[in-house]
Short mmCIF file of C-alpha atoms in Angstrom, two decimals:
data_model
loop_
_atom_site.label_atom_id
_atom_site.label_comp_id
_atom_site.label_asym_id
_atom_site.label_seq_id
_atom_site.Cartn_x
_atom_site.Cartn_y
_atom_site.Cartn_z
CA MET A 10 77.70 -9.81 44.20
CA VAL A 11 74.12 -8.57 43.53
CA THR A 12 74.81 -8.26 39.82
CA TYR A 13 76.27 -11.80 39.73
CA PHE A 14 73.21 -13.18 41.57
CA ASN A 15 70.76 -11.32 39.20
CA LYS A 16 72.55 -12.70 36.13
CA ASN A 17 72.41 -16.26 37.42
CA PHE A 18 68.86 -15.85 38.49
CA ARG A 19 67.89 -14.75 34.95
CA ARG A 20 69.82 -17.75 33.48
CA ILE A 21 67.85 -20.04 35.73
CA GLU A 22 64.51 -18.41 34.74
CA LYS A 23 65.46 -18.81 31.04
CA LEU A 24 66.23 -22.41 31.56
CA ARG A 25 62.95 -22.95 33.29
CA GLY A 26 61.14 -21.27 30.48
CA ILE A 27 62.74 -23.68 28.02
CA LEU A 28 62.18 -26.79 29.99
CA HIS A 29 58.59 -26.07 30.75
CA GLY A 30 57.78 -25.52 27.08
CA THR A 31 55.68 -27.70 24.92
CA ILE A 32 55.97 -29.43 21.59
CA ASN A 33 54.95 -27.65 18.40
CA GLN A 34 53.03 -30.18 16.15
CA THR A 35 51.95 -29.52 12.59
CA LEU A 36 48.31 -30.61 12.38
CA GLU A 37 46.13 -31.51 9.42
CA SER A 38 42.47 -30.67 10.02
CA GLY A 39 43.16 -30.89 13.74
CA HIS A 40 44.95 -34.21 13.66
CA LEU A 41 48.51 -35.53 13.51
CA SER A 42 49.59 -36.26 9.94
CA LEU A 43 49.27 -40.04 9.35
CA ASP A 44 50.71 -42.25 6.64
CA PRO A 45 47.83 -44.49 5.29
CA SER A 46 50.24 -46.44 3.04
CA ARG A 47 51.92 -48.23 5.92
CA LYS A 48 50.82 -51.16 8.07
CA ALA A 49 48.36 -50.34 10.90
CA TRP A 50 47.62 -52.14 14.16
CA SER A 51 44.28 -52.62 15.88
CA PRO A 52 44.98 -52.28 19.67
CA TRP A 53 41.60 -53.62 20.71
CA LYS A 54 41.08 -56.30 18.04
CA ASP A 55 39.95 -58.79 20.68
CA ASP A 56 36.97 -56.77 21.74
CA PRO A 57 33.48 -58.38 21.28
CA PRO A 58 31.62 -57.61 18.09
CA GLY A 59 29.82 -54.30 18.18
CA SER A 60 32.48 -52.60 20.33
CA GLU A 61 33.24 -49.10 19.28
CA CYS A 62 36.87 -49.66 20.10
CA LEU A 63 37.22 -51.97 17.16
CA ASN A 64 37.09 -48.96 14.90
CA TYR A 65 40.39 -47.57 16.11
CA THR A 66 43.81 -48.32 14.69
CA THR A 67 47.34 -47.20 15.31
CA ARG A 68 49.42 -45.92 12.40
CA PHE A 69 52.72 -44.38 11.45
CA ALA A 70 52.84 -40.67 11.16
CA ARG A 71 54.71 -38.24 8.91
CA GLY A 72 56.93 -35.28 9.81
CA LEU A 73 56.66 -35.47 13.60
CA PRO A 74 59.32 -33.77 15.72
CA ARG A 75 61.63 -36.07 17.59
CA VAL A 76 60.82 -36.47 21.30
CA ARG A 77 62.67 -38.89 23.47
CA LEU A 78 60.81 -41.02 26.15
CA VAL A 79 63.59 -41.40 28.67
CA SER A 80 63.60 -43.74 31.63
CA TYR A 81 65.59 -46.13 33.72
CA PRO A 82 64.63 -49.67 32.65
CA ARG A 83 61.51 -51.25 34.10
CA SER A 84 59.99 -47.83 34.92
CA GLY A 85 56.71 -48.26 33.00
CA ASN A 86 58.12 -47.16 29.68
CA THR A 87 56.23 -49.78 27.51
CA TRP A 88 52.98 -49.16 29.37
CA THR A 89 53.44 -45.50 28.81
CA ARG A 90 53.92 -46.12 25.11
CA TYR A 91 50.74 -48.20 25.00
CA LEU A 92 48.74 -45.47 26.57
CA LEU A 93 50.13 -42.86 24.11
CA GLU A 94 49.51 -45.06 21.10
CA ALA A 95 46.05 -45.90 22.26
CA ALA A 96 45.14 -42.28 22.91
CA THR A 97 46.60 -40.76 19.70
CA GLY A 98 46.47 -43.59 17.09
CA VAL A 99 50.19 -42.99 16.40
CA PHE A 100 52.97 -45.44 16.96
CA THR A 101 55.72 -44.73 19.35
CA GLY A 102 59.34 -45.79 18.50
CA ALA A 103 62.68 -46.54 20.14
CA ILE A 104 66.37 -46.21 19.52
CA TYR A 105 66.37 -49.98 19.94
CA ASN A 106 64.45 -52.56 17.87
CA ALA A 107 62.98 -55.14 20.14
CA ALA A 108 61.43 -58.16 18.26
CA SER A 109 59.25 -59.01 21.21
CA LEU A 110 57.54 -55.55 21.13
CA ARG A 111 57.15 -55.63 17.40
CA LYS A 112 55.22 -58.89 17.63
CA ALA A 113 53.03 -57.42 20.35
CA GLY A 114 51.95 -54.57 18.05
CA PHE A 115 54.61 -51.87 18.73
CA LEU A 116 55.37 -51.58 15.04
CA GLY A 117 57.17 -48.31 15.59
CA GLU A 118 60.13 -50.24 16.96
CA ALA A 119 61.19 -50.90 13.32
CA ALA A 120 61.04 -47.18 12.45
CA GLY A 121 64.25 -45.15 12.79
CA ALA A 122 64.29 -43.06 15.96
CA ASP A 123 64.82 -40.04 13.79
CA SER A 124 62.40 -40.89 11.08
CA GLY A 125 59.55 -38.57 12.16
CA MET A 126 57.10 -41.42 11.98
CA THR A 127 56.63 -41.98 15.68
CA LEU A 128 55.25 -39.81 18.54
CA VAL A 129 58.04 -40.46 21.06
CA GLN A 130 61.24 -42.66 20.96
CA LYS A 131 62.15 -44.87 23.92
CA THR A 132 65.61 -44.69 25.26
CA HIS A 133 67.28 -45.75 28.50
CA GLY A 134 70.28 -43.47 28.02
CA ASN A 135 73.37 -44.66 29.71
CA SER A 136 71.54 -47.31 31.90
CA PHE A 137 72.42 -50.22 29.72
CA HIS A 138 76.07 -49.26 29.23
CA SER A 139 79.04 -50.24 31.30
CA SER A 140 81.09 -47.03 30.61
CA SER A 141 82.09 -45.12 33.70
CA LEU A 142 79.54 -42.68 34.96
CA SER A 143 82.39 -40.18 35.40
CA ASP A 144 82.81 -40.07 31.61
CA LEU A 145 80.89 -36.83 31.22
CA ASN A 146 81.29 -36.86 27.40
CA THR A 147 79.52 -40.21 27.05
CA ARG A 148 76.76 -39.08 29.42
CA PHE A 149 76.27 -35.85 27.50
CA ALA A 150 76.09 -37.56 24.18
CA LYS A 151 73.42 -40.00 25.51
CA VAL A 152 71.21 -37.11 26.53
CA SER A 153 70.95 -35.45 23.09
CA PRO A 154 70.24 -32.10 24.90
CA HIS A 155 68.74 -30.38 21.78
CA LEU A 156 65.88 -32.88 21.70
CA PRO A 157 62.73 -32.47 23.77
CA ALA A 158 61.94 -35.35 26.10
CA VAL A 159 59.47 -37.03 28.42
CA LEU A 160 61.38 -38.09 31.52
CA LEU A 161 59.66 -40.96 33.23
CA ILE A 162 60.73 -41.56 36.75
CA ARG A 163 59.81 -44.57 39.03
CA ASN A 164 60.66 -45.35 42.53
CA PRO A 165 64.16 -46.78 42.42
CA VAL A 166 63.35 -49.59 44.82
CA LYS A 167 60.76 -50.93 42.39
CA ALA A 168 62.66 -50.16 39.21
CA ILE A 169 65.94 -51.63 40.33
CA LYS A 170 64.39 -54.73 41.81
CA SER A 171 62.39 -55.32 38.62
CA PHE A 172 65.47 -54.70 36.30
CA TRP A 173 67.48 -57.21 38.29
CA GLU A 174 64.81 -59.89 37.53
CA TYR A 175 64.81 -58.95 33.87
CA THR A 176 68.63 -59.09 33.61
CA LYS A 177 68.58 -62.66 35.02
CA THR A 178 65.62 -64.07 33.11
CA HIS A 179 65.41 -61.91 30.00
CA SER A 180 61.65 -62.14 30.42
CA LEU A 181 59.24 -59.28 30.93
CA HIS A 182 57.09 -61.23 33.35
CA ALA A 183 59.21 -63.95 35.02
CA LYS A 184 59.93 -63.80 38.77
CA LEU A 185 63.10 -64.81 40.51
CA PRO A 186 63.34 -66.79 43.87
CA GLN A 187 64.29 -64.67 46.74
CA ASP A 188 67.64 -66.42 47.04
CA SER A 189 68.84 -64.67 43.88
CA PHE A 190 68.71 -61.34 45.67
CA LYS A 191 70.90 -62.60 48.46
CA THR A 192 74.03 -62.82 46.24
CA GLU A 193 77.08 -60.63 46.06
CA ALA A 194 76.20 -60.08 42.36
CA PHE A 195 72.86 -58.51 43.25
CA HIS A 196 74.44 -56.04 45.69
CA THR A 197 77.12 -55.08 43.17
CA PHE A 198 74.30 -54.55 40.67
CA VAL A 199 72.36 -52.29 43.16
CA ALA A 200 75.32 -50.02 43.78
CA ASP A 201 75.77 -49.43 39.96
CA ALA A 202 72.02 -49.19 39.45
CA VAL A 203 71.40 -46.43 42.01
CA SER A 204 74.05 -44.32 40.43
CA LYS A 205 72.58 -44.78 36.92
CA TRP A 206 68.97 -44.21 38.12
CA GLU A 207 70.11 -40.82 39.55
CA ALA A 208 72.46 -39.80 36.73
CA LEU A 209 69.72 -40.56 34.09
CA ALA A 210 67.36 -38.06 35.71
CA LEU A 211 69.89 -35.38 36.63
CA ASP A 212 71.60 -35.40 33.24
CA ARG A 213 68.29 -34.96 31.51
CA LEU A 214 67.16 -32.20 33.73
CA LEU A 215 70.52 -30.23 33.93
CA TRP A 216 71.68 -30.60 30.36
CA SER A 217 68.53 -30.30 28.31
CA GLU A 218 68.13 -27.31 25.98
CA ALA A 219 64.66 -28.20 24.89
CA PRO A 220 61.35 -28.86 26.69
CA VAL A 221 61.18 -31.69 29.16
CA PHE A 222 57.96 -33.23 30.64
CA VAL A 223 58.55 -35.03 33.97
CA LEU A 224 56.21 -37.98 34.26
CA HIS A 225 56.05 -39.74 37.58
CA TYR A 226 55.03 -43.47 37.09
CA GLU A 227 53.24 -43.36 40.37
CA ASP A 228 51.04 -40.48 39.12
CA LEU A 229 50.36 -42.36 35.91
CA LEU A 230 49.41 -45.49 37.95
CA ALA A 231 47.09 -43.55 40.37
CA GLN A 232 45.41 -41.21 37.82
CA PRO A 233 46.06 -42.61 34.30
CA LEU A 234 43.58 -40.56 32.29
CA PRO A 235 44.19 -37.11 33.88
CA THR A 236 47.99 -37.71 33.66
CA LEU A 237 47.75 -38.89 30.14
CA ARG A 238 45.72 -35.75 29.13
CA THR A 239 48.47 -33.57 30.67
CA LEU A 240 51.12 -35.55 28.65
CA LEU A 241 49.18 -35.19 25.50
CA ALA A 242 49.07 -31.40 25.97
CA PHE A 243 52.85 -31.34 26.31
CA LEU A 244 53.21 -33.33 23.12
CA GLY A 245 50.81 -31.06 21.19
CA ALA A 246 48.61 -34.13 20.38
CA PRO A 247 44.96 -33.47 20.04
CA VAL A 248 42.62 -35.23 22.48
CA ASP A 249 40.19 -37.79 20.94
CA GLU A 250 37.53 -38.42 23.58
CA GLY A 251 36.35 -41.58 21.85
CA ARG A 252 39.85 -42.95 22.01
CA LEU A 253 40.23 -41.96 25.72
CA ALA A 254 36.88 -43.67 26.50
CA CYS A 255 38.39 -46.96 25.07
CA VAL A 256 41.65 -46.40 26.87
CA SER A 257 39.61 -46.24 30.17
CA LYS A 258 38.17 -49.70 29.26
CA HIS A 259 41.57 -51.14 28.43
CA LEU A 260 44.00 -49.39 30.94
CA SER A 261 46.44 -52.26 31.46
CA GLY A 262 47.24 -53.29 27.88
CA SER A 263 49.16 -56.49 27.35
CA PHE A 264 52.44 -55.11 28.61
CA LYS A 265 51.56 -53.54 32.01
CA ARG A 266 53.44 -55.83 34.27
CA GLN A 267 52.46 -57.01 37.68
CA GLY A 268 54.47 -55.69 40.50
CA THR A 269 57.27 -57.68 42.01
CA LYS A 270 56.83 -59.68 45.14
CA ASP A 271 56.55 -57.63 48.25
CA PHE A 272 59.87 -58.42 50.04
CA ASP A 273 62.78 -56.19 50.82
CA PRO A 274 66.17 -57.44 49.39
CA PHE A 275 68.14 -54.23 50.11
CA THR A 276 70.67 -53.63 52.83
CA GLU A 277 70.33 -50.57 55.05
CA GLY A 278 73.24 -48.99 53.30
CA GLU A 279 71.61 -49.51 49.90
CA LYS A 280 68.36 -47.96 51.15
CA LYS A 281 70.27 -44.91 52.42
CA MET A 282 71.98 -44.62 49.05
CA MET A 283 68.56 -44.72 47.24
CA THR A 284 67.28 -42.13 49.72
CA VAL A 285 70.21 -39.73 49.00
CA ALA A 286 69.80 -40.23 45.24
CA ALA A 287 66.08 -39.48 45.36
CA THR A 288 66.67 -36.44 47.57
CA ARG A 289 69.20 -35.06 44.96
CA VAL A 290 66.77 -35.65 42.11
CA ASN A 291 63.90 -34.16 44.12
CA ARG A 292 65.91 -31.08 44.98
CA THR A 293 66.71 -30.52 41.30
CA LEU A 294 63.10 -30.92 40.31
CA GLN A 295 62.03 -28.39 42.80
CA LEU A 296 64.72 -25.90 41.85
CA LEU A 297 63.60 -26.28 38.18
CA GLY A 298 59.98 -25.73 38.99
CA TYR A 299 58.73 -29.26 38.56
CA GLN A 300 56.42 -31.32 40.78
CA SER A 301 58.30 -33.06 43.64
CA LEU A 302 58.76 -36.79 43.57
CA PRO A 303 55.91 -38.83 45.03
CA HIS A 304 56.54 -40.24 48.52
CA TYR A 305 58.82 -43.26 48.02
CA ASN A 306 58.73 -45.94 50.65
CA ILE A 307 62.45 -46.71 50.77
CA ILE A 308 63.32 -46.88 54.47
#
């Protein structure tokens, strides 16, 4: 029994060592390798004349390792991408190709997710798909366990509520009347959404065979610059203090959304379901040596 325990303990310690690793970047003169031949974007082009932030652009890179930016929809993924692009001067990408994001300056949307031209690549894993969550092969394939990842986690109450609004309006900023949350369709959606929110996090944590950085949206919201610095260290991206000074002046970007109206559309059963899901994710984080979830005001 003791031998069995020791072997499993060593396996867990080895897994922790892998998960808490960092990304190895190849730098040129201390910088990420950029491709000057491709189109650039000026994130702060609307600043007044004389602003030092006008000097900064975002560009495509060359030969970067693939790193997935994983989140349940409406968890702050696009705002995180804005902060990373602004801080590094390198586009982020996605496994999708959203025209609205391309028009807003996220030109990395058009780059292939495996092109090596973007710093991280957005994915929502199995969150958008209707396949059964019991289909482990589908879930495993969505994880791509050999790729390092940033796992972005947000309070399920906020994320699920916001995602419901998006599925009904297909707008990033539109709000729904409260009556739309009092339907059978909404409560069916919630039951499925809670399972997917939990599975997205647990699958990434338990199946990954490469470094994983756990990013809590609430931490990024409360302390954006310190949290961003820690994320840059994980990605192996050099810190540019001039850029960070500009980030501090333009924290919201054009895609940081306002919170949903402060009302509670969930049943007591749904809130208990979210509490159980968050507890399971939190226990897994703790066992793997990660920071615990922030306090979620669910019930």
